[in-house]
């Protein structure tokens, strides 16, 4: 525009163009000043920041004097836009939470996991008792041979139905908190590793389950030792507290954690297979995340539990031997050394003792556990949404 002052007199077309440009600039400045007074354009050059559906954008407002937009109407428009944004964002959040049952607090995951653990272990405790006796040391009266049905009838005939529930008190005390901690860590690690999406991510799921079992087993192993000692035939203990006090007095604190290394070594592959299989089976059995129901969860849980129990039974035998070794037959806590001793003294077939009751235990136990856990999560989500 300033070049119009230096245009030669002979250049008439150029001079007229520059005068027109100066006139347009003056008109634009007057229009902008008017718009600022009416509240249509901000003082930063006519740009206003807004957010719609969580996406930031910059709108350039060019308000003509004839529009007559008042400050109050502009404020109402901004409020309506903000309400629409919040409503849309909340709708998307509720839809995602409804699809995955996620978005719950620490306490809700803890409660759901505790309910799943108690339901699983108390419902299947008789089968676990038979499995423990079949895997235990070959001391007089401590083991059970033969089939599962013969073992169960033998226990009932000698000890009554109460014999199948020896040590259930330790499970009632420990299963709730340990499974609550387990599922809290599992859900957190799934989120941390990015395994919460609908995509198939078995490696991330396995890693999350492995991290969870390392934490939860530190709490559950001492109570599992007490439970298994009470499950043995002719157990010298008169209950949970008597077992704990006697072990502390005669064997010390280390007796409660004698099998911790073996438990972790066994449970890491167990839960890796279990949880990866469960998530994979769910995705294969359902048509969509919204189509997932109890039948899908029960079927996937049963398949996953049975497969994991089958492949990890040898390590479970080693763990049971260490936990029930009240006579200190094994002078080491090394899982590999105990496994070698079992094979050398009893043959490799001893590592498969109790496999039938173990698989029979974990198929319905996993189905009950996952059904309870997923149902509790859905219940808490529905209550939270209401």
mmCIF file of C-alpha atoms in Angstrom:
data_model
loop_
_atom_site.group_PDB
_atom_site.id
_atom_site.type_symbol
_atom_site.label_atom_id
_atom_site.label_comp_id
_atom_site.label_asym_id
_atom_site.label_seq_id
_atom_site.Cartn_x
_atom_site.Cartn_y
_atom_site.Cartn_z
ATOM 1 C CA UNK A 1 0.000 0.000 0.000
ATOM 2 C CA UNK A 2 2.838 2.428 0.731
ATOM 3 C CA UNK A 3 4.085 2.100 -2.849
ATOM 4 C CA UNK A 4 1.144 4.223 -4.042
ATOM 5 C CA UNK A 5 2.939 7.341 -2.791
ATOM 6 C CA UNK A 6 5.909 6.555 -5.050
ATOM 7 C CA UNK A 7 3.982 5.598 -8.224
ATOM 8 C CA UNK A 8 4.842 7.813 -11.224
ATOM 9 C CA UNK A 9 2.025 9.975 -12.563
ATOM 10 C CA UNK A 10 2.169 8.163 -15.911
ATOM 11 C CA UNK A 11 1.322 4.825 -14.300
ATOM 12 C CA UNK A 12 -2.392 5.470 -13.882
ATOM 13 C CA UNK A 13 -3.645 1.826 -13.700
ATOM 14 C CA UNK A 14 -1.129 0.950 -10.969
ATOM 15 C CA UNK A 15 -2.026 4.054 -8.955
ATOM 16 C CA UNK A 16 -5.730 3.201 -9.095
ATOM 17 C CA UNK A 17 -4.995 -0.371 -7.935
ATOM 18 C CA UNK A 18 -2.968 0.882 -4.962
ATOM 19 C CA UNK A 19 -5.702 3.352 -3.983
ATOM 20 C CA UNK A 20 -8.235 0.510 -4.071
ATOM 21 C CA UNK A 21 -5.968 -1.593 -1.842
ATOM 22 C CA UNK A 22 -5.665 1.246 0.659
ATOM 23 C CA UNK A 23 -9.429 1.610 0.728
ATOM 24 C CA UNK A 24 -9.959 -2.107 1.278
ATOM 25 C CA UNK A 25 -7.409 -2.080 4.152
ATOM 26 C CA UNK A 26 -9.136 0.826 5.847
ATOM 27 C CA UNK A 27 -12.532 -0.866 5.492
ATOM 28 C CA UNK A 28 -11.194 -4.092 6.939
ATOM 29 C CA UNK A 29 -9.686 -2.286 9.958
ATOM 30 C CA UNK A 30 -13.000 -0.528 10.640
ATOM 31 C CA UNK A 31 -14.900 -3.835 10.342
ATOM 32 C CA UNK A 32 -12.490 -5.612 12.697
ATOM 33 C CA UNK A 33 -12.706 -2.846 15.271
ATOM 34 C CA UNK A 34 -16.513 -2.968 15.141
ATOM 35 C CA UNK A 35 -16.506 -6.753 15.531
ATOM 36 C CA UNK A 36 -14.234 -6.543 18.565
ATOM 37 C CA UNK A 37 -16.584 -4.078 20.222
ATOM 38 C CA UNK A 38 -19.511 -6.467 19.615
ATOM 39 C CA UNK A 39 -17.592 -9.437 21.115
ATOM 40 C CA UNK A 40 -17.368 -11.513 17.935
ATOM 41 C CA UNK A 41 -13.574 -11.495 17.446
ATOM 42 C CA UNK A 42 -10.875 -11.926 20.059
ATOM 43 C CA UNK A 43 -8.051 -9.412 20.528
ATOM 44 C CA UNK A 44 -5.521 -11.876 19.076
ATOM 45 C CA UNK A 45 -6.477 -11.220 15.480
ATOM 46 C CA UNK A 46 -9.869 -12.822 15.146
ATOM 47 C CA UNK A 47 -9.031 -16.399 16.142
ATOM 48 C CA UNK A 48 -11.029 -18.293 18.737
ATOM 49 C CA UNK A 49 -10.073 -21.641 20.280
ATOM 50 C CA UNK A 50 -12.807 -24.206 20.700
ATOM 51 C CA UNK A 51 -12.970 -27.877 21.482
ATOM 52 C CA UNK A 52 -15.512 -30.235 19.990
ATOM 53 C CA UNK A 53 -15.535 -33.925 20.873
ATOM 54 C CA UNK A 54 -12.139 -33.601 22.474
ATOM 55 C CA UNK A 55 -10.415 -32.356 19.266
ATOM 56 C CA UNK A 56 -8.876 -28.847 19.406
ATOM 57 C CA UNK A 57 -9.477 -26.599 16.389
ATOM 58 C CA UNK A 58 -9.095 -22.926 15.477
ATOM 59 C CA UNK A 59 -12.005 -21.155 13.843
ATOM 60 C CA UNK A 60 -11.476 -17.802 12.135
ATOM 61 C CA UNK A 61 -14.499 -15.596 12.701
ATOM 62 C CA UNK A 62 -15.218 -12.837 10.196
ATOM 63 C CA UNK A 63 -18.197 -11.023 11.567
ATOM 64 C CA UNK A 64 -19.715 -8.391 9.371
ATOM 65 C CA UNK A 65 -21.301 -5.306 11.002
ATOM 66 C CA UNK A 66 -24.681 -6.364 9.705
ATOM 67 C CA UNK A 67 -24.645 -9.686 11.601
ATOM 68 C CA UNK A 68 -25.478 -8.139 14.939
ATOM 69 C CA UNK A 69 -24.274 -11.032 17.097
ATOM 70 C CA UNK A 70 -24.503 -10.023 20.768
ATOM 71 C CA UNK A 71 -22.080 -11.070 23.511
ATOM 72 C CA UNK A 72 -24.844 -12.964 25.346
ATOM 73 C CA UNK A 73 -25.782 -15.010 22.305
ATOM 74 C CA UNK A 74 -22.113 -15.788 21.691
ATOM 75 C CA UNK A 75 -21.760 -17.015 25.294
ATOM 76 C CA UNK A 76 -24.850 -19.200 24.916
ATOM 77 C CA UNK A 77 -23.408 -20.695 21.741
ATOM 78 C CA UNK A 78 -20.126 -21.506 23.525
ATOM 79 C CA UNK A 79 -21.983 -23.114 26.458
ATOM 80 C CA UNK A 80 -24.093 -25.238 24.104
ATOM 81 C CA UNK A 81 -20.986 -26.309 22.209
ATOM 82 C CA UNK A 82 -19.229 -27.262 25.470
ATOM 83 C CA UNK A 83 -22.255 -29.273 26.668
ATOM 84 C CA UNK A 84 -22.377 -31.117 23.350
ATOM 85 C CA UNK A 85 -18.684 -31.923 23.650
ATOM 86 C CA UNK A 86 -19.078 -33.287 27.190
ATOM 87 C CA UNK A 87 -22.135 -35.320 26.245
ATOM 88 C CA UNK A 88 -20.412 -36.835 23.214
ATOM 89 C CA UNK A 89 -17.251 -37.631 25.210
ATOM 90 C CA UNK A 90 -19.266 -39.269 28.013
ATOM 91 C CA UNK A 91 -21.198 -41.293 25.450
ATOM 92 C CA UNK A 92 -17.984 -42.594 23.884
ATOM 93 C CA UNK A 93 -16.560 -43.438 27.333
ATOM 94 C CA UNK A 94 -19.689 -45.354 28.385
ATOM 95 C CA UNK A 95 -19.741 -47.291 25.125
ATOM 96 C CA UNK A 96 -16.099 -48.337 25.526
ATOM 97 C CA UNK A 97 -16.613 -49.323 29.163
ATOM 98 C CA UNK A 98 -19.731 -51.288 28.282
ATOM 99 C CA UNK A 99 -17.787 -53.188 25.652
ATOM 100 C CA UNK A 100 -14.865 -54.246 27.883
ATOM 101 C CA UNK A 101 -16.315 -54.038 31.433
ATOM 102 C CA UNK A 102 -13.254 -51.933 32.321
ATOM 103 C CA UNK A 103 -13.024 -48.485 33.884
ATOM 104 C CA UNK A 104 -13.465 -49.712 37.471
ATOM 105 C CA UNK A 105 -11.605 -48.540 40.556
ATOM 106 C CA UNK A 106 -8.985 -50.443 42.562
ATOM 107 C CA UNK A 107 -11.520 -51.529 45.171
ATOM 108 C CA UNK A 108 -13.943 -52.900 42.551
ATOM 109 C CA UNK A 109 -11.257 -55.072 40.938
ATOM 110 C CA UNK A 110 -10.209 -56.222 44.411
ATOM 111 C CA UNK A 111 -13.763 -57.219 45.328
ATOM 112 C CA UNK A 112 -14.369 -59.025 42.016
ATOM 113 C CA UNK A 113 -11.097 -60.951 42.284
ATOM 114 C CA UNK A 114 -11.752 -61.920 45.915
ATOM 115 C CA UNK A 115 -15.212 -63.242 45.067
ATOM 116 C CA UNK A 116 -13.776 -65.262 42.184
ATOM 117 C CA UNK A 117 -11.043 -66.794 44.349
ATOM 118 C CA UNK A 118 -13.370 -67.812 47.184
ATOM 119 C CA UNK A 119 -15.966 -69.262 44.800
ATOM 120 C CA UNK A 120 -13.354 -71.239 42.866
ATOM 121 C CA UNK A 121 -11.519 -72.807 45.816
ATOM 122 C CA UNK A 122 -14.457 -73.595 48.062
ATOM 123 C CA UNK A 123 -16.501 -75.166 45.259
ATOM 124 C CA UNK A 124 -13.651 -77.418 44.102
ATOM 125 C CA UNK A 125 -11.969 -78.070 47.448
ATOM 126 C CA UNK A 126 -12.862 -81.832 47.670
ATOM 127 C CA UNK A 127 -11.135 -82.506 44.330
ATOM 128 C CA UNK A 128 -8.123 -80.494 45.507
ATOM 129 C CA UNK A 129 -7.925 -82.651 48.650
ATOM 130 C CA UNK A 130 -7.790 -85.827 46.547
ATOM 131 C CA UNK A 131 -5.140 -84.300 44.270
ATOM 132 C CA UNK A 132 -2.997 -83.328 47.271
ATOM 133 C CA UNK A 133 -3.119 -86.813 48.784
ATOM 134 C CA UNK A 134 -2.245 -88.476 45.496
ATOM 135 C CA UNK A 135 0.781 -86.210 45.103
ATOM 136 C CA UNK A 136 1.953 -86.318 48.741
ATOM 137 C CA UNK A 137 4.858 -88.236 50.185
ATOM 138 C CA UNK A 138 4.593 -92.022 50.295
ATOM 139 C CA UNK A 139 4.306 -92.172 54.086
ATOM 140 C CA UNK A 140 1.880 -94.613 55.723
ATOM 141 C CA UNK A 141 -1.637 -93.299 55.319
ATOM 142 C CA UNK A 142 -0.606 -90.019 53.698
ATOM 143 C CA UNK A 143 -1.211 -90.861 50.065
ATOM 144 C CA UNK A 144 -4.093 -92.177 48.024
ATOM 145 C CA UNK A 145 -3.736 -94.559 45.111
ATOM 146 C CA UNK A 146 -6.117 -95.663 42.405
ATOM 147 C CA UNK A 147 -8.729 -93.690 40.534
ATOM 148 C CA UNK A 148 -10.348 -90.444 41.622
ATOM 149 C CA UNK A 149 -13.680 -92.121 42.434
ATOM 150 C CA UNK A 150 -11.996 -94.828 44.529
ATOM 151 C CA UNK A 151 -9.921 -92.207 46.337
ATOM 152 C CA UNK A 152 -12.995 -90.135 47.117
ATOM 153 C CA UNK A 153 -14.991 -93.140 48.375
ATOM 154 C CA UNK A 154 -12.024 -94.197 50.545
ATOM 155 C CA UNK A 155 -11.806 -90.769 52.196
ATOM 156 C CA UNK A 156 -15.554 -90.603 52.786
ATOM 157 C CA UNK A 157 -15.624 -94.123 54.253
ATOM 158 C CA UNK A 158 -12.762 -93.463 56.694
ATOM 159 C CA UNK A 159 -13.267 -89.788 57.571
ATOM 160 C CA UNK A 160 -16.724 -88.849 56.351
ATOM 161 C CA UNK A 161 -17.553 -85.907 54.104
ATOM 162 C CA UNK A 162 -15.710 -83.617 56.500
ATOM 163 C CA UNK A 163 -12.461 -85.257 55.406
ATOM 164 C CA UNK A 164 -12.846 -83.759 51.946
ATOM 165 C CA UNK A 165 -12.889 -80.269 53.465
ATOM 166 C CA UNK A 166 -9.876 -80.517 55.774
ATOM 167 C CA UNK A 167 -8.022 -77.207 55.535
ATOM 168 C CA UNK A 168 -10.837 -75.259 53.903
ATOM 169 C CA UNK A 169 -10.477 -72.600 56.603
ATOM 170 C CA UNK A 170 -7.030 -71.650 55.310
ATOM 171 C CA UNK A 171 -8.465 -71.252 51.802
ATOM 172 C CA UNK A 172 -11.325 -69.102 53.095
ATOM 173 C CA UNK A 173 -8.796 -66.794 54.768
ATOM 174 C CA UNK A 174 -6.254 -66.635 51.952
ATOM 175 C CA UNK A 175 -8.082 -67.078 48.656
ATOM 176 C CA UNK A 176 -10.036 -63.819 48.847
ATOM 177 C CA UNK A 177 -7.187 -61.342 49.460
ATOM 178 C CA UNK A 178 -4.649 -63.203 47.304
ATOM 179 C CA UNK A 179 -6.968 -63.401 44.284
ATOM 180 C CA UNK A 180 -8.022 -59.794 44.832
ATOM 181 C CA UNK A 181 -4.378 -58.686 44.688
ATOM 182 C CA UNK A 182 -3.819 -61.010 41.751
ATOM 183 C CA UNK A 183 -6.549 -59.548 39.554
ATOM 184 C CA UNK A 184 -5.721 -55.944 40.495
ATOM 185 C CA UNK A 185 -2.095 -56.407 39.378
ATOM 186 C CA UNK A 186 -3.251 -58.313 36.283
ATOM 187 C CA UNK A 187 -5.632 -55.557 35.147
ATOM 188 C CA UNK A 188 -3.051 -52.854 35.841
ATOM 189 C CA UNK A 189 -0.318 -54.679 33.906
ATOM 190 C CA UNK A 190 -2.698 -55.351 31.008
ATOM 191 C CA UNK A 191 -3.387 -51.632 30.778
ATOM 192 C CA UNK A 192 0.306 -50.784 31.161
ATOM 193 C CA UNK A 193 1.322 -53.219 28.400
ATOM 194 C CA UNK A 194 -1.512 -52.145 26.095
ATOM 195 C CA UNK A 195 -3.375 -55.457 26.186
ATOM 196 C CA UNK A 196 -6.807 -53.951 26.927
ATOM 197 C CA UNK A 197 -7.758 -53.443 23.269
ATOM 198 C CA UNK A 198 -9.909 -55.850 21.289
ATOM 199 C CA UNK A 199 -6.828 -56.990 19.383
ATOM 200 C CA UNK A 200 -5.355 -60.439 19.978
ATOM 201 C CA UNK A 201 -2.317 -59.883 22.253
ATOM 202 C CA UNK A 202 -1.424 -63.176 23.964
ATOM 203 C CA UNK A 203 2.168 -62.202 24.800
ATOM 204 C CA UNK A 204 1.149 -59.049 26.679
ATOM 205 C CA UNK A 205 -1.608 -60.976 28.454
ATOM 206 C CA UNK A 206 0.859 -63.698 29.508
ATOM 207 C CA UNK A 207 3.327 -61.117 30.812
ATOM 208 C CA UNK A 208 0.602 -59.390 32.841
ATOM 209 C CA UNK A 209 -0.494 -62.709 34.370
ATOM 210 C CA UNK A 210 3.116 -63.661 35.216
ATOM 211 C CA UNK A 211 3.682 -60.361 37.026
ATOM 212 C CA UNK A 212 0.445 -60.833 38.956
ATOM 213 C CA UNK A 213 1.296 -64.344 40.160
ATOM 214 C CA UNK A 214 4.733 -63.301 41.471
ATOM 215 C CA UNK A 215 3.038 -60.731 43.726
ATOM 216 C CA UNK A 216 0.021 -62.822 44.766
ATOM 217 C CA UNK A 217 1.984 -66.009 45.521
ATOM 218 C CA UNK A 218 4.016 -64.230 48.185
ATOM 219 C CA UNK A 219 0.767 -63.852 50.116
ATOM 220 C CA UNK A 220 -0.864 -67.180 49.228
ATOM 221 C CA UNK A 221 2.054 -69.617 49.593
ATOM 222 C CA UNK A 222 2.131 -69.716 53.443
ATOM 223 C CA UNK A 223 -1.625 -70.350 53.590
ATOM 224 C CA UNK A 224 -1.349 -72.968 50.856
ATOM 225 C CA UNK A 225 1.262 -74.800 52.944
ATOM 226 C CA UNK A 226 -1.123 -74.840 55.926
ATOM 227 C CA UNK A 227 -4.004 -75.989 53.729
ATOM 228 C CA UNK A 228 -2.100 -78.919 52.257
ATOM 229 C CA UNK A 229 -0.801 -80.130 55.605
ATOM 230 C CA UNK A 230 -4.336 -80.177 56.935
ATOM 231 C CA UNK A 231 -5.514 -82.049 53.839
ATOM 232 C CA UNK A 232 -3.258 -85.054 54.511
ATOM 233 C CA UNK A 233 -4.731 -88.195 56.044
ATOM 234 C CA UNK A 234 -4.019 -88.554 59.781
ATOM 235 C CA UNK A 235 -2.884 -84.929 59.922
ATOM 236 C CA UNK A 236 -1.310 -84.189 63.345
ATOM 237 C CA UNK A 237 -2.825 -80.689 63.425
ATOM 238 C CA UNK A 238 -6.141 -79.716 65.025
ATOM 239 C CA UNK A 239 -6.972 -76.791 62.769
ATOM 240 C CA UNK A 240 -5.510 -73.783 61.034
ATOM 241 C CA UNK A 241 -4.176 -71.978 64.114
ATOM 242 C CA UNK A 242 -2.708 -75.153 65.619
ATOM 243 C CA UNK A 243 -0.936 -75.899 62.335
ATOM 244 C CA UNK A 244 0.504 -72.376 62.126
ATOM 245 C CA UNK A 245 1.724 -72.326 65.738
ATOM 246 C CA UNK A 246 3.234 -75.820 65.529
ATOM 247 C CA UNK A 247 5.087 -75.037 62.316
ATOM 248 C CA UNK A 248 6.459 -71.791 63.758
ATOM 249 C CA UNK A 249 7.635 -73.548 66.921
ATOM 250 C CA UNK A 250 9.234 -76.594 65.274
ATOM 251 C CA UNK A 251 10.296 -75.448 61.796
ATOM 252 C CA UNK A 252 10.400 -71.669 61.864
ATOM 253 C CA UNK A 253 9.106 -69.068 59.421
ATOM 254 C CA UNK A 254 11.077 -70.497 56.503
ATOM 255 C CA UNK A 255 8.807 -73.570 56.469
ATOM 256 C CA UNK A 256 5.949 -71.374 55.192
ATOM 257 C CA UNK A 257 8.007 -70.210 52.206
ATOM 258 C CA UNK A 258 9.873 -73.448 51.507
ATOM 259 C CA UNK A 259 7.983 -73.961 48.256
ATOM 260 C CA UNK A 260 7.708 -70.308 47.154
ATOM 261 C CA UNK A 261 10.366 -70.622 44.439
ATOM 262 C CA UNK A 262 8.760 -73.782 43.109
ATOM 263 C CA UNK A 263 5.313 -72.186 43.290
ATOM 264 C CA UNK A 264 6.456 -69.211 41.217
ATOM 265 C CA UNK A 265 8.343 -71.444 38.754
ATOM 266 C CA UNK A 266 5.169 -73.528 38.336
ATOM 267 C CA UNK A 267 2.637 -70.695 38.324
ATOM 268 C CA UNK A 268 4.406 -68.436 35.828
ATOM 269 C CA UNK A 269 3.994 -70.936 32.949
ATOM 270 C CA UNK A 270 0.627 -72.013 34.362
ATOM 271 C CA UNK A 271 -0.912 -68.536 34.340
ATOM 272 C CA UNK A 272 0.832 -67.623 31.084
ATOM 273 C CA UNK A 273 -0.855 -70.563 29.350
ATOM 274 C CA UNK A 274 -4.109 -70.059 31.277
ATOM 275 C CA UNK A 275 -4.672 -66.364 30.657
ATOM 276 C CA UNK A 276 -3.396 -66.323 27.079
ATOM 277 C CA UNK A 277 -5.630 -69.309 26.273
ATOM 278 C CA UNK A 278 -8.611 -67.687 27.979
ATOM 279 C CA UNK A 279 -8.316 -64.413 26.085
ATOM 280 C CA UNK A 280 -7.694 -66.262 22.806
ATOM 281 C CA UNK A 281 -10.651 -68.620 23.291
ATOM 282 C CA UNK A 282 -12.949 -65.709 24.100
ATOM 283 C CA UNK A 283 -12.054 -63.975 20.855
ATOM 284 C CA UNK A 284 -12.570 -67.188 18.872
ATOM 285 C CA UNK A 285 -15.912 -68.068 20.489
ATOM 286 C CA UNK A 286 -17.577 -64.664 20.338
ATOM 287 C CA UNK A 287 -18.655 -62.783 17.241
ATOM 288 C CA UNK A 288 -18.016 -59.365 18.789
ATOM 289 C CA UNK A 289 -17.117 -57.936 22.239
ATOM 290 C CA UNK A 290 -20.798 -57.114 22.817
ATOM 291 C CA UNK A 291 -21.686 -60.758 22.090
ATOM 292 C CA UNK A 292 -19.619 -62.072 25.028
ATOM 293 C CA UNK A 293 -21.781 -63.860 27.604
ATOM 294 C CA UNK A 294 -21.565 -66.387 30.422
ATOM 295 C CA UNK A 295 -21.430 -69.360 28.041
ATOM 296 C CA UNK A 296 -18.389 -67.884 26.274
ATOM 297 C CA UNK A 297 -16.655 -67.102 29.567
ATOM 298 C CA UNK A 298 -17.353 -70.535 31.090
ATOM 299 C CA UNK A 299 -16.225 -72.410 27.964
ATOM 300 C CA UNK A 300 -13.063 -70.347 27.488
ATOM 301 C CA UNK A 301 -12.211 -70.579 31.193
ATOM 302 C CA UNK A 302 -12.631 -74.362 31.278
ATOM 303 C CA UNK A 303 -10.452 -74.925 28.208
ATOM 304 C CA UNK A 304 -7.741 -72.596 29.506
ATOM 305 C CA UNK A 305 -7.697 -74.096 33.006
ATOM 306 C CA UNK A 306 -7.498 -77.679 31.758
ATOM 307 C CA UNK A 307 -4.673 -76.951 29.297
ATOM 308 C CA UNK A 308 -2.598 -75.079 31.888
ATOM 309 C CA UNK A 309 -3.059 -77.829 34.501
ATOM 310 C CA UNK A 310 -2.040 -80.556 32.060
ATOM 311 C CA UNK A 311 1.270 -78.983 31.069
ATOM 312 C CA UNK A 312 2.389 -77.924 34.581
ATOM 313 C CA UNK A 313 1.531 -81.048 36.625
ATOM 314 C CA UNK A 314 5.177 -82.204 37.188
ATOM 315 C CA UNK A 315 6.038 -78.912 38.882
ATOM 316 C CA UNK A 316 2.857 -79.133 40.950
ATOM 317 C CA UNK A 317 4.036 -82.537 42.260
ATOM 318 C CA UNK A 318 7.358 -80.966 43.301
ATOM 319 C CA UNK A 319 5.541 -78.113 45.033
ATOM 320 C CA UNK A 320 3.258 -80.500 46.949
ATOM 321 C CA UNK A 321 6.212 -82.616 48.095
ATOM 322 C CA UNK A 322 8.007 -79.552 49.459
ATOM 323 C CA UNK A 323 4.929 -78.165 51.195
ATOM 324 C CA UNK A 324 3.999 -81.434 52.918
ATOM 325 C CA UNK A 325 7.558 -82.379 53.899
ATOM 326 C CA UNK A 326 7.097 -82.080 57.660
ATOM 327 C CA UNK A 327 9.773 -84.776 58.273
ATOM 328 C CA UNK A 328 12.414 -82.769 56.347
ATOM 329 C CA UNK A 329 13.101 -85.549 53.865
ATOM 330 C CA UNK A 330 14.290 -82.992 51.318
ATOM 331 C CA UNK A 331 17.236 -80.967 52.616
ATOM 332 C CA UNK A 332 17.052 -78.510 49.704
ATOM 333 C CA UNK A 333 14.437 -76.111 48.381
ATOM 334 C CA UNK A 334 15.763 -76.381 44.828
ATOM 335 C CA UNK A 335 12.924 -77.422 42.531
ATOM 336 C CA UNK A 336 15.288 -79.074 40.077
ATOM 337 C CA UNK A 337 17.015 -81.115 42.797
ATOM 338 C CA UNK A 338 13.714 -82.316 44.279
ATOM 339 C CA UNK A 339 12.445 -83.243 40.808
ATOM 340 C CA UNK A 340 15.604 -85.294 40.167
ATOM 341 C CA UNK A 341 15.211 -87.075 43.511
ATOM 342 C CA UNK A 342 11.609 -88.003 42.689
ATOM 343 C CA UNK A 343 12.569 -89.385 39.277
ATOM 344 C CA UNK A 344 15.540 -91.316 40.693
ATOM 345 C CA UNK A 345 13.599 -92.876 43.595
ATOM 346 C CA UNK A 346 10.119 -93.352 42.075
ATOM 347 C CA UNK A 347 10.508 -93.065 38.330
ATOM 348 C CA UNK A 348 9.314 -90.401 35.908
ATOM 349 C CA UNK A 349 5.732 -91.618 36.239
ATOM 350 C CA UNK A 350 5.604 -90.103 39.730
ATOM 351 C CA UNK A 351 5.638 -86.639 38.161
ATOM 352 C CA UNK A 352 2.198 -87.323 36.704
ATOM 353 C CA UNK A 353 0.601 -88.368 40.001
ATOM 354 C CA UNK A 354 -2.663 -86.558 40.584
ATOM 355 C CA UNK A 355 -2.967 -85.326 37.007
ATOM 356 C CA UNK A 356 -6.574 -86.483 36.637
ATOM 357 C CA UNK A 357 -7.926 -84.745 39.741
ATOM 358 C CA UNK A 358 -5.760 -81.719 38.930
ATOM 359 C CA UNK A 359 -7.242 -81.354 35.448
ATOM 360 C CA UNK A 360 -10.720 -82.160 36.791
ATOM 361 C CA UNK A 361 -10.160 -79.465 39.404
ATOM 362 C CA UNK A 362 -8.921 -76.716 37.105
ATOM 363 C CA UNK A 363 -11.470 -77.096 34.296
ATOM 364 C CA UNK A 364 -14.535 -76.247 36.431
ATOM 365 C CA UNK A 365 -12.478 -74.096 38.842
ATOM 366 C CA UNK A 366 -11.290 -71.810 36.035
ATOM 367 C CA UNK A 367 -14.802 -71.672 34.578
ATOM 368 C CA UNK A 368 -16.248 -70.707 37.986
ATOM 369 C CA UNK A 369 -13.496 -68.190 38.633
ATOM 370 C CA UNK A 370 -13.795 -66.366 35.298
ATOM 371 C CA UNK A 371 -17.591 -66.447 35.338
ATOM 372 C CA UNK A 372 -17.637 -64.944 38.855
ATOM 373 C CA UNK A 373 -14.974 -62.360 38.066
ATOM 374 C CA UNK A 374 -16.508 -61.148 34.807
ATOM 375 C CA UNK A 375 -20.019 -61.105 36.319
ATOM 376 C CA UNK A 376 -18.831 -59.043 39.301
ATOM 377 C CA UNK A 377 -17.069 -56.595 36.997
ATOM 378 C CA UNK A 378 -20.210 -56.176 34.922
ATOM 379 C CA UNK A 379 -22.318 -55.732 38.061
ATOM 380 C CA UNK A 380 -19.992 -53.037 39.413
ATOM 381 C CA UNK A 381 -19.913 -51.283 36.046
ATOM 382 C CA UNK A 382 -23.713 -51.237 35.745
ATOM 383 C CA UNK A 383 -24.018 -49.910 39.324
ATOM 384 C CA UNK A 384 -21.402 -47.242 38.637
ATOM 385 C CA UNK A 385 -23.114 -46.121 35.433
ATOM 386 C CA UNK A 386 -26.491 -45.835 37.190
#
